[in-house]
Coordinates of C-alpha atoms and ligand atoms in Angstrom, one line a residue:
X291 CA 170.3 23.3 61.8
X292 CA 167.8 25.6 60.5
X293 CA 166.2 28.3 62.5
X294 CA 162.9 30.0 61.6
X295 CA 162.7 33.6 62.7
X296 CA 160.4 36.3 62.7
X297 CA 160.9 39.5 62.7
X298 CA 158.7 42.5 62.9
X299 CA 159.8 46.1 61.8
X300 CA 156.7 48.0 61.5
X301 CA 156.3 50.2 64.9
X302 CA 152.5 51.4 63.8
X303 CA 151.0 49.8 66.9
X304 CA 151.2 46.6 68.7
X305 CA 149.4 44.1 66.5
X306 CA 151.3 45.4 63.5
X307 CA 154.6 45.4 65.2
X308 CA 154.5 41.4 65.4
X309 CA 153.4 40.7 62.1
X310 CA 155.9 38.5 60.6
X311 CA 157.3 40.2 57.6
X312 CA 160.3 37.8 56.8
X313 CA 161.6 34.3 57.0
X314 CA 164.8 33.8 57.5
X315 CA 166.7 30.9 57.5
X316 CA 169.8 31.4 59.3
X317 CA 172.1 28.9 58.2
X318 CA 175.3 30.3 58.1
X319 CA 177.3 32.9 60.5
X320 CA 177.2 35.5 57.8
X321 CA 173.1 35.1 57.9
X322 CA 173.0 35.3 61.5
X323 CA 175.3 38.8 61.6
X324 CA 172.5 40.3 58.8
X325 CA 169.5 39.1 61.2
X326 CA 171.7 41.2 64.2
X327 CA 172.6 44.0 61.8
X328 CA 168.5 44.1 60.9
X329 CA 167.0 43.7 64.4
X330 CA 169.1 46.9 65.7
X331 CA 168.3 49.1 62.3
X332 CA 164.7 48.4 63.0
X333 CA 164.7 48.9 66.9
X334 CA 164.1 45.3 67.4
X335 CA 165.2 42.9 70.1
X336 CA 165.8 39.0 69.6
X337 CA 163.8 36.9 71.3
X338 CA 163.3 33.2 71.3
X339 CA 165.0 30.3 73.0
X340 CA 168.2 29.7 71.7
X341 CA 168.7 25.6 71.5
X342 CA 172.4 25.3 71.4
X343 CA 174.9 28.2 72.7
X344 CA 176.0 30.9 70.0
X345 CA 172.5 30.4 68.2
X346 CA 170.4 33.0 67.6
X347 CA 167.0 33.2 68.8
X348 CA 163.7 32.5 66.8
X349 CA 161.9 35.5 66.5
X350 CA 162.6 39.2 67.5
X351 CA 160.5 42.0 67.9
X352 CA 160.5 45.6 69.2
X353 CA 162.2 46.5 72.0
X354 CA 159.2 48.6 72.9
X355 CA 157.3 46.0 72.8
X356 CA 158.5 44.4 75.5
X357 CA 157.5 47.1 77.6
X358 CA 154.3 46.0 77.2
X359 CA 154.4 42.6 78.6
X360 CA 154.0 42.0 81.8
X361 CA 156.9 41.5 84.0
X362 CA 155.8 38.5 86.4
X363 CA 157.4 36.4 88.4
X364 CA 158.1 32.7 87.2
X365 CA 159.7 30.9 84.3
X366 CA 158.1 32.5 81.5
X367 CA 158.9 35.5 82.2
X368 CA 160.3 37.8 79.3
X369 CA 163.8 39.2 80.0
X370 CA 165.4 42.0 77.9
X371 CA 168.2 40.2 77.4
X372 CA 166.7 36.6 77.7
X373 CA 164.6 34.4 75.8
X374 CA 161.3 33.4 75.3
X375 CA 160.3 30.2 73.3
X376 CA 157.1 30.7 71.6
X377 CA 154.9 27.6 70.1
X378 CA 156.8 26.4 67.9
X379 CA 155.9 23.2 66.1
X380 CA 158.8 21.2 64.2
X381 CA 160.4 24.2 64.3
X382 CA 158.6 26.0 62.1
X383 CA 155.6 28.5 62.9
X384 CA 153.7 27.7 61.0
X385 CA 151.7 31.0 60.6
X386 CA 151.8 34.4 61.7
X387 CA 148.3 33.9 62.9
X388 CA 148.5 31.2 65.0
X389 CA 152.0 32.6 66.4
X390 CA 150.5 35.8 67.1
X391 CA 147.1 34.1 68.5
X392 CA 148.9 31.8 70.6
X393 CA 151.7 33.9 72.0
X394 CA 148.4 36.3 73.4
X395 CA 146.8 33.4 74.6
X396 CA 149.5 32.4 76.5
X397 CA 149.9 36.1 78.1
X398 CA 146.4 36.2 78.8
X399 CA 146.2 33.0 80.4
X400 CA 150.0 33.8 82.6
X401 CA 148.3 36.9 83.6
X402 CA 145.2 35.7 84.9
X403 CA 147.3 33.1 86.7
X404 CA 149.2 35.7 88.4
X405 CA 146.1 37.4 89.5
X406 CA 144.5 34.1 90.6
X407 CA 148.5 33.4 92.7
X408 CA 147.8 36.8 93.9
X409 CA 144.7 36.9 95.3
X410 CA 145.0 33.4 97.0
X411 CA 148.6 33.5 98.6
X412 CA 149.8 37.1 98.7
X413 CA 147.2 39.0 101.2
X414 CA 145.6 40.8 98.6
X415 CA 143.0 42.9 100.3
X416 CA 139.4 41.7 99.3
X417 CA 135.8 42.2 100.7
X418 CA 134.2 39.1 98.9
X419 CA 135.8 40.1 95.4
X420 CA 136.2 43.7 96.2
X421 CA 139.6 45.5 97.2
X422 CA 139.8 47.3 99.8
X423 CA 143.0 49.5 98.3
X424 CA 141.5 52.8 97.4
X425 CA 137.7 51.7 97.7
X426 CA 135.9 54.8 99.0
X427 CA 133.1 52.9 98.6
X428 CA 134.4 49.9 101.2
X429 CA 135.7 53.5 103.3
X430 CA 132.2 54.5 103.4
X431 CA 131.0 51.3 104.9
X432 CA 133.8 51.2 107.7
X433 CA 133.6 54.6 108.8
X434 CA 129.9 53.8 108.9
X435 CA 129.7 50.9 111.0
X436 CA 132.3 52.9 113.4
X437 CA 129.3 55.1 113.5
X438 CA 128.4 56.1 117.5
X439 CA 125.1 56.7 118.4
X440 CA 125.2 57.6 122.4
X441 CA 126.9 59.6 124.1
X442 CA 130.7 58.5 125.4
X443 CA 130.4 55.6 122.9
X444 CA 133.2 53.8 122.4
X445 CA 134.6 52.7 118.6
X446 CA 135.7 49.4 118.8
X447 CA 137.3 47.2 116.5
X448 CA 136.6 43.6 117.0
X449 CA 138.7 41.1 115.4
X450 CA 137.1 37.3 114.9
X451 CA 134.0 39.3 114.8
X452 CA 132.2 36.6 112.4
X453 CA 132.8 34.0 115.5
X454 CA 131.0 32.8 118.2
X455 CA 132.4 35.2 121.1
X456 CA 132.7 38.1 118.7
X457 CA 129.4 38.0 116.5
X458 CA 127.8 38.2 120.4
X459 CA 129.7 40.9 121.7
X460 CA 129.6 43.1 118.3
X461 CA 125.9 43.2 118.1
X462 CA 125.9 44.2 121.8
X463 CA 128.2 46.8 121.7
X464 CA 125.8 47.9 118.4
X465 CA 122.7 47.5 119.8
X466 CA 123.4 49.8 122.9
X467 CA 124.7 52.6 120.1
X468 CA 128.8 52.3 119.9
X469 CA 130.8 52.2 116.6
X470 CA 131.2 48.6 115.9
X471 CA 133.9 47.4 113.2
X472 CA 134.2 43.8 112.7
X473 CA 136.8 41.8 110.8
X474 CA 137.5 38.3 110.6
X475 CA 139.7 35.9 108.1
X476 CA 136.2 33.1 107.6
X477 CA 139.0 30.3 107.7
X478 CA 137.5 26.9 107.6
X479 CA 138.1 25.5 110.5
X480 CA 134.8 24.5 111.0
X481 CA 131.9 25.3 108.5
X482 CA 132.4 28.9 107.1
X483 CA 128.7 28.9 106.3
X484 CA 128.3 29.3 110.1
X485 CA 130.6 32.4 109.6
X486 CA 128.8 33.8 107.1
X487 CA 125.0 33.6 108.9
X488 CA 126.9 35.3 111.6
X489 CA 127.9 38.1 109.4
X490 CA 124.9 38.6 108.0
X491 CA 122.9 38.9 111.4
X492 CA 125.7 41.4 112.2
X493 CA 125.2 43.2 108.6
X494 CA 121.4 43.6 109.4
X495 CA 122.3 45.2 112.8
X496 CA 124.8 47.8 110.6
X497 CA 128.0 46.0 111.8
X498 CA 130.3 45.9 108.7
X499 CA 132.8 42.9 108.9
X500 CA 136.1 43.5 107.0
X501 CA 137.4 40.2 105.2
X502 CA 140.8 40.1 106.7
X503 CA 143.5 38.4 108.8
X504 CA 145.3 40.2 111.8
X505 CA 148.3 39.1 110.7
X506 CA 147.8 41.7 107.8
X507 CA 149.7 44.5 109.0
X508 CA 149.0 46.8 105.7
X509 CA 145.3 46.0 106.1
X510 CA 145.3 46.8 110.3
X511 CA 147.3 50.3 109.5
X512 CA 144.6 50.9 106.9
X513 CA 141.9 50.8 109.3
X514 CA 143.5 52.7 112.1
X515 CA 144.3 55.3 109.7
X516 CA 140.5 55.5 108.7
X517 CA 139.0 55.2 112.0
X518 CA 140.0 56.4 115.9
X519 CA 139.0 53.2 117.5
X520 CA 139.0 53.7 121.5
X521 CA 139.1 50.1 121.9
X522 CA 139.8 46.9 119.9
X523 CA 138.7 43.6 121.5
X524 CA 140.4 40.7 120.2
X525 CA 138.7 37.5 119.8
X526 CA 140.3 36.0 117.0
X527 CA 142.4 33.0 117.4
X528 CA 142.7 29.4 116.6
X529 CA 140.8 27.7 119.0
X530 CA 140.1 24.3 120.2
X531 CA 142.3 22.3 122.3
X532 CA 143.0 18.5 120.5
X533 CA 143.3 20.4 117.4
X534 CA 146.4 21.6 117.7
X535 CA 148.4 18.5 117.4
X536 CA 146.8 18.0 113.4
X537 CA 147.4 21.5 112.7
X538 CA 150.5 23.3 115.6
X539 CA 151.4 25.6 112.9
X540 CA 147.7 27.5 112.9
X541 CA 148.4 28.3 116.8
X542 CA 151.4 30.0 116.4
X543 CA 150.0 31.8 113.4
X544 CA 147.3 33.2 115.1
X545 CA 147.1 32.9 118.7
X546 CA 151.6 34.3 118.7
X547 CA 152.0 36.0 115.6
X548 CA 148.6 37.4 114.5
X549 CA 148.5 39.0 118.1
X550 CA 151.9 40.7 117.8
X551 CA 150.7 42.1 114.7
X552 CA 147.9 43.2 116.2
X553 CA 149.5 45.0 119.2
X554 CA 152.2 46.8 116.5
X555 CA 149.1 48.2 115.0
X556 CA 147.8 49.2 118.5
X557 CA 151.0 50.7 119.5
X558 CA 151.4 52.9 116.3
X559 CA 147.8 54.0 116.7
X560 CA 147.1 57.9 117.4
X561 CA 145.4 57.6 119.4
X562 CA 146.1 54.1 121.3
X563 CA 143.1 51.9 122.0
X564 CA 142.8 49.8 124.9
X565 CA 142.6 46.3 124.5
X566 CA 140.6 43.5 125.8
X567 CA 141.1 40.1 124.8
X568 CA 140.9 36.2 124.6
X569 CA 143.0 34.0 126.8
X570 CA 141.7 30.9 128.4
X571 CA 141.0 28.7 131.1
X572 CA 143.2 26.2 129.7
X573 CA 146.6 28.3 131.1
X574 CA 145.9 26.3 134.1
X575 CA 146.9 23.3 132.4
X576 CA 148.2 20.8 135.0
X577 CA 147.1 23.3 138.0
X578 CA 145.1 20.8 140.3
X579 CA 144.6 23.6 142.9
X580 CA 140.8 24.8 142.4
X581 CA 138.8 26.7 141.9
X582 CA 141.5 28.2 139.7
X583 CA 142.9 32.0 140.5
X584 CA 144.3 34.6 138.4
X585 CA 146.9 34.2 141.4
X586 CA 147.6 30.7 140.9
X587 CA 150.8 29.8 138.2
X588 CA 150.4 28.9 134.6
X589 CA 153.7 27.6 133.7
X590 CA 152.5 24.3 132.8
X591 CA 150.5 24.2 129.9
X592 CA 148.5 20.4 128.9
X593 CA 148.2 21.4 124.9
X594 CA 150.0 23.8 122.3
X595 CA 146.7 25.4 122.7
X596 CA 147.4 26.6 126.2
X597 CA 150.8 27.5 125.4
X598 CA 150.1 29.5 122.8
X599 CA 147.6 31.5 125.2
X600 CA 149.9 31.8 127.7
X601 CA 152.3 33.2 125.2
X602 CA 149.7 35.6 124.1
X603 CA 149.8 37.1 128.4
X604 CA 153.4 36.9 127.9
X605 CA 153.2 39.1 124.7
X606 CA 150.5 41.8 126.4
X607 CA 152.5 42.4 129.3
X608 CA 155.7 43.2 127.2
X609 CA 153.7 45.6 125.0
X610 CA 151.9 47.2 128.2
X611 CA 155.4 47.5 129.8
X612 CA 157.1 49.3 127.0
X613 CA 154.4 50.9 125.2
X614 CA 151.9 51.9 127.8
X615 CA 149.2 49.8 125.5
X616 CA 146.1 49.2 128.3
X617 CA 145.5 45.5 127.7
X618 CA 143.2 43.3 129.3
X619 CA 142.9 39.3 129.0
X620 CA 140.1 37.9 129.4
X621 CA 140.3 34.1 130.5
X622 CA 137.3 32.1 129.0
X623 CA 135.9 28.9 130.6
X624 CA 134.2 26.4 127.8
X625 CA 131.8 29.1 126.3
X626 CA 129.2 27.4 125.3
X627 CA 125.6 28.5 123.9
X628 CA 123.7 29.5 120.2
X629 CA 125.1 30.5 117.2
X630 CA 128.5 28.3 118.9
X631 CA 131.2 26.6 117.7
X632 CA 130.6 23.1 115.9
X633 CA 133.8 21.7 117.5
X634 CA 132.9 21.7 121.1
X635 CA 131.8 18.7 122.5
X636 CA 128.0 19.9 123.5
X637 CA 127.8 21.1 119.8
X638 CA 128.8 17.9 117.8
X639 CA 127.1 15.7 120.8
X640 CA 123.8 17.6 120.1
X641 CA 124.4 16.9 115.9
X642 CA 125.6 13.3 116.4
X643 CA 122.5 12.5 119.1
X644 CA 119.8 14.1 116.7
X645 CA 121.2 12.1 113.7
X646 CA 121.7 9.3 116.0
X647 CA 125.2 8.7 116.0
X648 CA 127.8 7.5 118.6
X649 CA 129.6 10.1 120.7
X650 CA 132.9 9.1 122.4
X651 CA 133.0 10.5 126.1
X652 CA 136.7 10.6 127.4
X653 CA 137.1 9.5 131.4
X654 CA 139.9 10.9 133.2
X655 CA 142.7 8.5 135.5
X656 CA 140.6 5.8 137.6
X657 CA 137.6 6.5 135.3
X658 CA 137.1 9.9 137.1
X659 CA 134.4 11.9 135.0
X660 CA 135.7 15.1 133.1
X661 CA 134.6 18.2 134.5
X662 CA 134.2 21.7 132.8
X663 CA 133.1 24.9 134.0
X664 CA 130.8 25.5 131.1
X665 CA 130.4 29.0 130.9
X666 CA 126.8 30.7 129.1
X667 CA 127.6 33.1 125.8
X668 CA 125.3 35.7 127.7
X669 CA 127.6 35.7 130.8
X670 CA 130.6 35.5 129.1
X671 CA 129.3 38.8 126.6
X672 CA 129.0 40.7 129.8
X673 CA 132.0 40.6 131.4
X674 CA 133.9 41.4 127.6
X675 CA 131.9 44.5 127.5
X676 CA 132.2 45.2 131.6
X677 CA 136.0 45.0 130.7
X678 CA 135.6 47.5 127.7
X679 CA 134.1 49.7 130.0
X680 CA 136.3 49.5 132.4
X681 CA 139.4 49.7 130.8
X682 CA 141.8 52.5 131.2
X683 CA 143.1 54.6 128.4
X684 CA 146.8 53.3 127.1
X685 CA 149.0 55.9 128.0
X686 CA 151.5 55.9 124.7
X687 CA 151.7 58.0 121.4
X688 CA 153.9 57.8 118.4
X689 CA 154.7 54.6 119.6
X690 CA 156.2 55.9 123.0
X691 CA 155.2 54.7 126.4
X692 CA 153.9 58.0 128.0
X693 CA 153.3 56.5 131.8
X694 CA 152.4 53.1 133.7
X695 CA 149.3 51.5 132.2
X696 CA 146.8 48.9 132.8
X697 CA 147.5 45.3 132.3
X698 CA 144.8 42.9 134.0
X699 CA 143.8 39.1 133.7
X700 CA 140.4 38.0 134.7
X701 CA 138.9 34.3 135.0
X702 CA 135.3 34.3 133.1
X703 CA 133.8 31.2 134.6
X704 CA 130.3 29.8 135.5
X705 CA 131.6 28.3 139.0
X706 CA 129.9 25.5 138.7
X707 CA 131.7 22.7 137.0
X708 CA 129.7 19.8 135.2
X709 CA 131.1 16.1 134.5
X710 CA 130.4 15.5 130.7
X711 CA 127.9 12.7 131.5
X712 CA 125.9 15.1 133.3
X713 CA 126.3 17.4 130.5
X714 CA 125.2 14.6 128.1
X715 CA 122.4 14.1 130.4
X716 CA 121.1 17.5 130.0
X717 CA 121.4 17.0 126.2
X718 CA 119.2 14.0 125.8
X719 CA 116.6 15.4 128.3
X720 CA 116.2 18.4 125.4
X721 CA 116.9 16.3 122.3
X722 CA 114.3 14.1 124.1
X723 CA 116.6 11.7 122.7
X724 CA 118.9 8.8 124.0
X725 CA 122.6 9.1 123.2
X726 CA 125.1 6.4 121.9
X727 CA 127.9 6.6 124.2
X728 CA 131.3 5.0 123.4
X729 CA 133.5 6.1 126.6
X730 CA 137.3 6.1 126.5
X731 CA 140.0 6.9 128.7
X732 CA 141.1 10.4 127.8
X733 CA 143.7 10.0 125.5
X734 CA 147.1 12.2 125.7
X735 CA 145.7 15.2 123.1
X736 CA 146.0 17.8 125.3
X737 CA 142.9 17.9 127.4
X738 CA 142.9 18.4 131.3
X739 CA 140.3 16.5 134.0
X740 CA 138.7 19.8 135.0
X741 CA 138.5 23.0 134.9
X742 CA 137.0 25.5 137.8
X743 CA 136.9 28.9 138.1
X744 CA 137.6 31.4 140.9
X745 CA 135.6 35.0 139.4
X746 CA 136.1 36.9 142.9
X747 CA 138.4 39.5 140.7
X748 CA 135.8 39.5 138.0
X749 CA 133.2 40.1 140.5
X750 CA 135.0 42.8 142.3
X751 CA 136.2 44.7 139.1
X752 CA 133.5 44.2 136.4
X753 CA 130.8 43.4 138.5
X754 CA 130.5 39.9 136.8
X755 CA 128.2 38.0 138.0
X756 CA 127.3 34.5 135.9
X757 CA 123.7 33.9 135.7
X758 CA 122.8 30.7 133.5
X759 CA 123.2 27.7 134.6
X760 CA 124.1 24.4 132.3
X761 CA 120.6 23.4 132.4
X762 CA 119.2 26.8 131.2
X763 CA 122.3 27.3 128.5
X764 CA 122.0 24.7 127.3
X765 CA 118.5 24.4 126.8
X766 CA 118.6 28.2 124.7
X767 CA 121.1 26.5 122.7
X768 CA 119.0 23.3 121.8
X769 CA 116.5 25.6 120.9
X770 CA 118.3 27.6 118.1
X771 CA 119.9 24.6 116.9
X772 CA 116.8 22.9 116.0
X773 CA 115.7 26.5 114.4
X774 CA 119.1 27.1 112.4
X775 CA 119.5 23.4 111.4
X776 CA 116.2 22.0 111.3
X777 CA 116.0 21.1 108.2
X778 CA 113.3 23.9 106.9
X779 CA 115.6 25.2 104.4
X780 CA 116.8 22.6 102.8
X781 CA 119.7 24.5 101.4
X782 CA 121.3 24.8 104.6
X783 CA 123.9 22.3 105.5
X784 CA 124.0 20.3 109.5
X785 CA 127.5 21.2 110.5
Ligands
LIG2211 O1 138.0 26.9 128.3 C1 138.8 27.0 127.4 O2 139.8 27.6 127.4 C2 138.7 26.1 126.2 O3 137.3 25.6 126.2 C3 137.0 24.7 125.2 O4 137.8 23.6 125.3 P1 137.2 22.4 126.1 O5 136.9 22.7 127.5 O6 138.2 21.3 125.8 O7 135.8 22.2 125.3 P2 135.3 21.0 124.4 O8 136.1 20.7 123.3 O9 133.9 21.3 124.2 O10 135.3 19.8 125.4 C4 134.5 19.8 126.6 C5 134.7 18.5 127.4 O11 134.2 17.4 126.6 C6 135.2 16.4 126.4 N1 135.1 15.8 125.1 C7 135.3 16.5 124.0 C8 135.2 15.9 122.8 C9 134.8 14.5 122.7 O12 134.6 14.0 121.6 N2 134.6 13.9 123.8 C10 134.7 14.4 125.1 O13 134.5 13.8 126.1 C11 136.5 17.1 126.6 O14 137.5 16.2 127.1 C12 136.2 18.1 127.7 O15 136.3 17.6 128.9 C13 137.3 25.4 123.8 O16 137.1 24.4 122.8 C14 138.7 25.9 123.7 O17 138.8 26.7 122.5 C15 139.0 26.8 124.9 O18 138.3 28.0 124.8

């Protein structure tokens, strides 16, 4: 067999240095121990597949420059001692042009790949495009939004902070003057447009939201190192009940592991914050005792949803035991209201009766109507920030429990339970529209017959006090639905 190599001896600079300067055909052993001898008297290396074992390679080139190329990960990768097959047609190159052309294409085009790998799978730290490794400029912008402008502010770091519960609470906390940092992962499990309006009502306000995911323990440290936050209120989670049996991975992800992460990063803090943050109503799973108590047990969770939140209580009071972190959970009832989530039921039953679709209503045993204790964002915003206030510090340092401190659960419910017909009701009477109603028994996904809330401790402790009924709620939200999505700009998609 007859083997085409090139070699390069001329170490002026790179483009010289693979110019071909000889052919060689290596057809006997003797030929092959001259193309050795030659590659070591000129500093090169062989490199090229080798076809069949014993065979030299089909090219060679400096051994310096292979320091040059980039050492990534995959099956082209160039090894000292390995091989690299470059285009060769018919065996034969059939220029040193085109040899030399493709082999940078090829580099160019494996490097960009690796970026592209990168940026997508490895946590690369990006604002938009932007990284945030050594960005004084994306610095500036945290330690600006972080900004306090009363007196006894408080710096808080909200995480979801482009969702529903968390664009709400940040531009409170901002608008009564304490440092506000948000940051959020914009997953797409429901429209990220919706994410992105949120984060630029919060960018008017001077709220900077850091593209991120709590899981991302380099990204957390690098915040905490930046900024003293006094308190972080976690609101970032997978949400929605039925989902989690299309997607039970995402739960655990972010409702079990992102939260450890999170409470690592609070623990090694200096100082600690206190943290308030999201459980749920649905802990009471299977409870049929109402209205539902902080007192009563949640050991019998209706949806990997639920379990995952109950996890998460699990998780605070292990970190509050042995750390000292100050933790708060806060458990939600069905919030509901504008700028809310399009997978809740009154938000896709408001888009399906405008565009005049069906909705399916689910019926509970004996055709028993489904009951939720529908909670107003308004209500629900001030008992997040009643619990900020309230909170005591976390009493560890250096990762070291220094003394016994706070670990509290509240219910933050309306009190007032409505069926979902009588919800639907409420809808029409604003859409001044009549609904399509397909309605089902309530399959096994996870969902419970009703949900009630007991706020006596929420009402003792925060002074929380719910003052929106369905009617008026829902009526607010109607209203900015038809402004967000009515169809003036055009450009805007329904969700
Ligand atoms: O309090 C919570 O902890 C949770 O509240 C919310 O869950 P849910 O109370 O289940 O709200 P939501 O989906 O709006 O369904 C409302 C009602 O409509 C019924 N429902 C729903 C969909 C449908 O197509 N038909 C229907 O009848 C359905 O059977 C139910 O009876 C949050 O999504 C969740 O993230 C969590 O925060």
């Amino acid at each position: 067999m007859h083997e085409h190599v090139l070699i390069s001896d001329s170490n002026k600079n790179l483009e010289d240095r693979i110019k071909v300067h000889h052919w060689w055909h290596l057809k006997t052993a003797k030929e092959r121990l001259k193309f050795k001898a030659l590659c070591k008297r000129g500093g090169l290396m062989a490199v090229g597949s080798i076809s069949k074992p014993g065979q030299y390679p089909h090219t060679a080139m400096p051994l310096s420059v292979q320091d040059n190329f980039p050492s990534t990960p995959g099956k082209a990768k160039l090894e000292r001692n390995g091989y690299f097959s470059f285009s060769r047609i018919s065996g034969r190159w059939h220029s040193s042009t085109s040899a030399k052309f493709s082999f940078w294409v090829i580099v160019l085009i494996f490097l960009l790949a690796c970026a592209a790998f990168q940026l997508k799978f490895s946590g690369f730290h990006t604002i938009g495009k932007v990284s945030w490794l050594n960005n004084p400029a994306w610095e500036k912008n945290v330690q600006h939004s972080c900004h306090v402008k009363r007196d006894e502010g408080l710096v808080v770091l909200v995480t979801g902070a482009a969702g529903f519960v968390g664009s709400h609470v940040s531009l409170h906390l901002k608008k009564r003057g304490d440092g506000v940092l948000g940051i959020d992962n914009f997953n797409s499990y429901y429209d990220p447009s919706l994410k992105t309006a949120r984060r630029a009502l919060l960018e008017k306000h001077g709220v900077f939201v850091v593209e991120g995911d709590i899981n991302d323990a380099a990204l957390l440290q690098t915040l905490f190192n930046l900024v003293p936050f006094t308190h972080v209120m976690h609101l970032a989670a997978q949400a929605g009940v039925r989902y989690a049996m299309e997607n039970p991975g995402s739960y655990v992800h972010s409702n079990v592991a992102g939260l450890v992460v999170l409470f690592e990063a609070c623990k090694n803090a200096n100082p600690q914050p206190a943290i308030v943050w999201a459980s749920s109503s649905s802990v009471y799973g299977l409870n049929r005792k109402v209205p539902f108590s902080e007192f009563d047990r949640t050991d019998k969770p209706a949806s990997l949803y639920a379990a995952t939140k109950k996890a998460g209580e699990v998780v605070a009071h292990t970190y509050n035991h042995i750390y000292g972190l100050s933790i708060t959970g806060l458990r939600f009832f069905t919030v509901y209201g504008p700028w809310g989530r399009p997978d809740m039921a009154y938000f896709s039953f408001t888009k399906a009766i405008l565009e005049g679709n069906t909705i399916t209503v689910y019926q509970g045993p004996n055709g028993a109507d489904l009951a939720r204790d529908f909670t107003y964002i308004d209500d629900v915003v001030k008992g997040c920030v009643a619990s900020l206030d309230t909170a005591q510090k976390s009493t560890g340092s250096g990762g070291k429990k220094k003394g016994i401190a706070q670990l509290r659960i509240f219910n933050l419910g309306n009190t007032k339970p409505v069926t979902v017909p009588d919800m639907v009701k409420i809808l029409e009477k604003n859409l001044k529209t009549k609904a399509h109603m397909n309605i089902v028994s309530m399959p096994r996904n996870g969902d419970v017959p009703f949900t009630h809330a007991n706020i006596t401790r929420a009402l003792q402790e925060l002074s929380y006090n719910p003052s929106t009924d369905l009617e008026t709620g829902l009526k607010k939200f109607v209203h900015w639905y038809r402004s967000y999505y009515d169809y003036s700009d055009q450009s805007r998609s329904t969700p």
